[in-house]
């Protein structure tokens, strides 16, 4: 029994000692210089043949601790050696010319380097996070690199964003105040987006940006006093990135349209006077360059969304007419062009088709708007003849038949009256 007790007491001390030595070993083992020497020696032996480089890196992962030395590994592959804070190469270190910064400054070379990173990260999946952190760090160090080094890094980053090795959230680093202020971010972004769009297209870029909520932040590449669509557009168009300028312009109008709709609905629910609402909308149109067609569509959907509609088909038409009669002056203010009237007609058609209990109300709404001078005969006849949507067209054309005949007759009568008058 005594010996058993002794054993029990000894156990904690034993494991305690083991723990201590393990801790000590770890300190000695974390030695990036030794790791760096192994990698640099290997790269020097493989030379600039990037396929051989990829094979060497693949094989070394089995012998060297990539997980622990990810940062050192990527520093070497990009800059040729371990980077000191700020982006300079540590002085006393050996370095290699088999790296992105020492390579030729052209797309083809950067595509080949992108392959090296792809293969490495595909093979050692755990390097994904380390690589993302590395790129974020490199972007913060941009001022420490030469212009040519920045260009190469920008091209490489664009390619890796295009093939999904990197996530667009790394662009956050470019919004660093110092980089923005000195124009480094915008210049870097030009090269980056050029190579990204070259690999994919602007739509793919837009999808990636939207995923990480960057689609509305590109203006932040410029200092606050230059964050206008005009400035952005001019800068990137002159740099040969017209599609990026148009994309940002588009994003701005989408934002302005959403704002307008939100504000409109609030004004309507407060019951603001129409003249105030009309004034506000016209100012917004001017300020954000929004067309009357776009505005009439927004007003229609705002007007229709302020009501709880009756679920009974026979009651909803009555309710709609009453509601829309009240809002006719507002709608009439933004149908000064035939094209806007046609847009409104198509929106009404779409609405009645999508909300099944409105199917029979279409003709009644159009007639009301005709009487209230929101719609005139020409756009109605054009809609009937060939400008309608396919959605429920047989039902709606049938509904409109008599009214359209009446309109045509009225038109002929007024023409013959005019001739008699001559």
JSON list of N, CA and C in Angstrom, two decimals, residues 30 32 35 65-78 81-85 127 130-131 133-134 137 141:
[
{"chain": "A", "resi": 30, "resn": "UNK", "atom": "N", "xyz": [11.64, 27.54, -31.91]},
{"chain": "A", "resi": 30, "resn": "UNK", "atom": "CA", "xyz": [11.07, 28.59, -32.76]},
{"chain": "A", "resi": 30, "resn": "UNK", "atom": "C", "xyz": [12.19, 29.48, -33.26]},
{"chain": "A", "resi": 32, "resn": "UNK", "atom": "N", "xyz": [13.04, 31.18, -36.77]},
{"chain": "A", "resi": 32, "resn": "UNK", "atom": "CA", "xyz": [12.75, 31.41, -38.18]},
{"chain": "A", "resi": 32, "resn": "UNK", "atom": "C", "xyz": [14.01, 31.48, -39.04]},
{"chain": "A", "resi": 35, "resn": "UNK", "atom": "N", "xyz": [14.84, 28.13, -40.36]},
{"chain": "A", "resi": 35, "resn": "UNK", "atom": "CA", "xyz": [13.81, 27.79, -41.36]},
{"chain": "A", "resi": 35, "resn": "UNK", "atom": "C", "xyz": [14.10, 28.55, -42.66]},
{"chain": "A", "resi": 65, "resn": "UNK", "atom": "N", "xyz": [8.35, 22.94, -40.76]},
{"chain": "A", "resi": 65, "resn": "UNK", "atom": "CA", "xyz": [7.10, 23.28, -40.07]},
{"chain": "A", "resi": 65, "resn": "UNK", "atom": "C", "xyz": [6.45, 24.52, -40.69]},
{"chain": "A", "resi": 66, "resn": "UNK", "atom": "N", "xyz": [5.73, 24.30, -41.78]},
{"chain": "A", "resi": 66, "resn": "UNK", "atom": "CA", "xyz": [5.07, 25.43, -42.47]},
{"chain": "A", "resi": 66, "resn": "UNK", "atom": "C", "xyz": [4.03, 26.11, -41.58]},
{"chain": "A", "resi": 67, "resn": "UNK", "atom": "N", "xyz": [3.37, 25.31, -40.75]},
{"chain": "A", "resi": 67, "resn": "UNK", "atom": "CA", "xyz": [2.29, 25.87, -39.95]},
{"chain": "A", "resi": 67, "resn": "UNK", "atom": "C", "xyz": [2.85, 26.98, -39.05]},
{"chain": "A", "resi": 68, "resn": "UNK", "atom": "N", "xyz": [4.00, 26.72, -38.45]},
{"chain": "A", "resi": 68, "resn": "UNK", "atom": "CA", "xyz": [4.57, 27.67, -37.51]},
{"chain": "A", "resi": 68, "resn": "UNK", "atom": "C", "xyz": [5.27, 28.83, -38.22]},
{"chain": "A", "resi": 69, "resn": "UNK", "atom": "N", "xyz": [5.87, 28.54, -39.37]},
{"chain": "A", "resi": 69, "resn": "UNK", "atom": "CA", "xyz": [6.68, 29.57, -40.03]},
{"chain": "A", "resi": 69, "resn": "UNK", "atom": "C", "xyz": [6.02, 30.13, -41.28]},
{"chain": "A", "resi": 70, "resn": "UNK", "atom": "N", "xyz": [4.69, 30.11, -41.30]},
{"chain": "A", "resi": 70, "resn": "UNK", "atom": "CA", "xyz": [3.97, 30.57, -42.50]},
{"chain": "A", "resi": 70, "resn": "UNK", "atom": "C", "xyz": [4.42, 31.97, -42.92]},
{"chain": "A", "resi": 71, "resn": "UNK", "atom": "N", "xyz": [4.53, 32.87, -41.95]},
{"chain": "A", "resi": 71, "resn": "UNK", "atom": "CA", "xyz": [4.86, 34.27, -42.28]},
{"chain": "A", "resi": 71, "resn": "UNK", "atom": "C", "xyz": [6.25, 34.34, -42.92]},
{"chain": "A", "resi": 72, "resn": "UNK", "atom": "N", "xyz": [7.20, 33.63, -42.33]},
{"chain": "A", "resi": 72, "resn": "UNK", "atom": "CA", "xyz": [8.56, 33.63, -42.88]},
{"chain": "A", "resi": 72, "resn": "UNK", "atom": "C", "xyz": [8.56, 33.07, -44.30]},
{"chain": "A", "resi": 73, "resn": "UNK", "atom": "N", "xyz": [7.82, 31.98, -44.50]},
{"chain": "A", "resi": 73, "resn": "UNK", "atom": "CA", "xyz": [7.76, 31.33, -45.81]},
{"chain": "A", "resi": 73, "resn": "UNK", "atom": "C", "xyz": [7.24, 32.32, -46.86]},
{"chain": "A", "resi": 74, "resn": "UNK", "atom": "N", "xyz": [6.14, 33.01, -46.54]},
{"chain": "A", "resi": 74, "resn": "UNK", "atom": "CA", "xyz": [5.56, 33.93, -47.52]},
{"chain": "A", "resi": 74, "resn": "UNK", "atom": "C", "xyz": [6.41, 35.18, -47.72]},
{"chain": "A", "resi": 75, "resn": "UNK", "atom": "N", "xyz": [7.02, 35.65, -46.64]},
{"chain": "A", "resi": 75, "resn": "UNK", "atom": "CA", "xyz": [7.96, 36.79, -46.77]},
{"chain": "A", "resi": 75, "resn": "UNK", "atom": "C", "xyz": [9.03, 36.46, -47.81]},
{"chain": "A", "resi": 76, "resn": "UNK", "atom": "N", "xyz": [9.59, 35.25, -47.71]},
{"chain": "A", "resi": 76, "resn": "UNK", "atom": "CA", "xyz": [10.67, 34.84, -48.62]},
{"chain": "A", "resi": 76, "resn": "UNK", "atom": "C", "xyz": [10.16, 34.76, -50.06]},
{"chain": "A", "resi": 77, "resn": "UNK", "atom": "N", "xyz": [8.98, 34.14, -50.24]},
{"chain": "A", "resi": 77, "resn": "UNK", "atom": "CA", "xyz": [8.48, 33.96, -51.60]},
{"chain": "A", "resi": 77, "resn": "UNK", "atom": "C", "xyz": [8.12, 35.29, -52.25]},
{"chain": "A", "resi": 78, "resn": "UNK", "atom": "N", "xyz": [7.72, 36.27, -51.44]},
{"chain": "A", "resi": 78, "resn": "UNK", "atom": "CA", "xyz": [7.37, 37.58, -52.02]},
{"chain": "A", "resi": 78, "resn": "UNK", "atom": "C", "xyz": [8.60, 38.48, -52.12]},
{"chain": "A", "resi": 81, "resn": "UNK", "atom": "N", "xyz": [13.27, 37.35, -48.57]},
{"chain": "A", "resi": 81, "resn": "UNK", "atom": "CA", "xyz": [13.81, 37.14, -47.23]},
{"chain": "A", "resi": 81, "resn": "UNK", "atom": "C", "xyz": [12.84, 37.65, -46.19]},
{"chain": "A", "resi": 82, "resn": "UNK", "atom": "N", "xyz": [13.19, 37.50, -44.91]},
{"chain": "A", "resi": 82, "resn": "UNK", "atom": "CA", "xyz": [12.28, 37.93, -43.84]},
{"chain": "A", "resi": 82, "resn": "UNK", "atom": "C", "xyz": [12.17, 39.45, -43.81]},
{"chain": "A", "resi": 83, "resn": "UNK", "atom": "N", "xyz": [10.95, 39.94, -43.69]},
{"chain": "A", "resi": 83, "resn": "UNK", "atom": "CA", "xyz": [10.74, 41.39, -43.67]},
{"chain": "A", "resi": 83, "resn": "UNK", "atom": "C", "xyz": [10.74, 41.93, -42.24]},
{"chain": "A", "resi": 84, "resn": "UNK", "atom": "N", "xyz": [11.45, 43.04, -42.07]},
{"chain": "A", "resi": 84, "resn": "UNK", "atom": "CA", "xyz": [11.39, 43.74, -40.77]},
{"chain": "A", "resi": 84, "resn": "UNK", "atom": "C", "xyz": [10.14, 44.61, -40.78]},
{"chain": "A", "resi": 85, "resn": "UNK", "atom": "N", "xyz": [9.65, 45.04, -39.62]},
{"chain": "A", "resi": 85, "resn": "UNK", "atom": "CA", "xyz": [8.46, 45.89, -39.58]},
{"chain": "A", "resi": 85, "resn": "UNK", "atom": "C", "xyz": [8.65, 47.09, -40.52]},
{"chain": "A", "resi": 127, "resn": "UNK", "atom": "N", "xyz": [-2.46, 26.76, -44.69]},
{"chain": "A", "resi": 127, "resn": "UNK", "atom": "CA", "xyz": [-1.71, 28.00, -44.98]},
{"chain": "A", "resi": 127, "resn": "UNK", "atom": "C", "xyz": [-2.63, 29.14, -45.45]},
{"chain": "A", "resi": 130, "resn": "UNK", "atom": "N", "xyz": [-2.86, 32.02, -42.97]},
{"chain": "A", "resi": 130, "resn": "UNK", "atom": "CA", "xyz": [-1.57, 32.68, -42.86]},
{"chain": "A", "resi": 130, "resn": "UNK", "atom": "C", "xyz": [-1.26, 33.53, -44.09]},
{"chain": "A", "resi": 131, "resn": "UNK", "atom": "N", "xyz": [-1.69, 33.03, -45.25]},
{"chain": "A", "resi": 131, "resn": "UNK", "atom": "CA", "xyz": [-1.43, 33.76, -46.48]},
{"chain": "A", "resi": 131, "resn": "UNK", "atom": "C", "xyz": [-2.26, 35.04, -46.53]},
{"chain": "A", "resi": 133, "resn": "UNK", "atom": "N", "xyz": [-3.32, 36.74, -43.95]},
{"chain": "A", "resi": 133, "resn": "UNK", "atom": "CA", "xyz": [-2.71, 37.67, -43.00]},
{"chain": "A", "resi": 133, "resn": "UNK", "atom": "C", "xyz": [-1.46, 38.31, -43.62]},
{"chain": "A", "resi": 134, "resn": "UNK", "atom": "N", "xyz": [-0.69, 37.49, -44.33]},
{"chain": "A", "resi": 134, "resn": "UNK", "atom": "CA", "xyz": [0.53, 37.98, -44.97]},
{"chain": "A", "resi": 134, "resn": "UNK", "atom": "C", "xyz": [0.21, 39.11, -45.96]},
{"chain": "A", "resi": 137, "resn": "UNK", "atom": "N", "xyz": [-0.72, 42.27, -44.35]},
{"chain": "A", "resi": 137, "resn": "UNK", "atom": "CA", "xyz": [0.48, 42.91, -43.80]},
{"chain": "A", "resi": 137, "resn": "UNK", "atom": "C", "xyz": [1.27, 43.60, -44.92]},
{"chain": "A", "resi": 141, "resn": "UNK", "atom": "N", "xyz": [2.51, 47.56, -45.63]},
{"chain": "A", "resi": 141, "resn": "UNK", "atom": "CA", "xyz": [3.94, 47.91, -45.79]},
{"chain": "A", "resi": 141, "resn": "UNK", "atom": "C", "xyz": [4.24, 48.59, -47.13]}
]
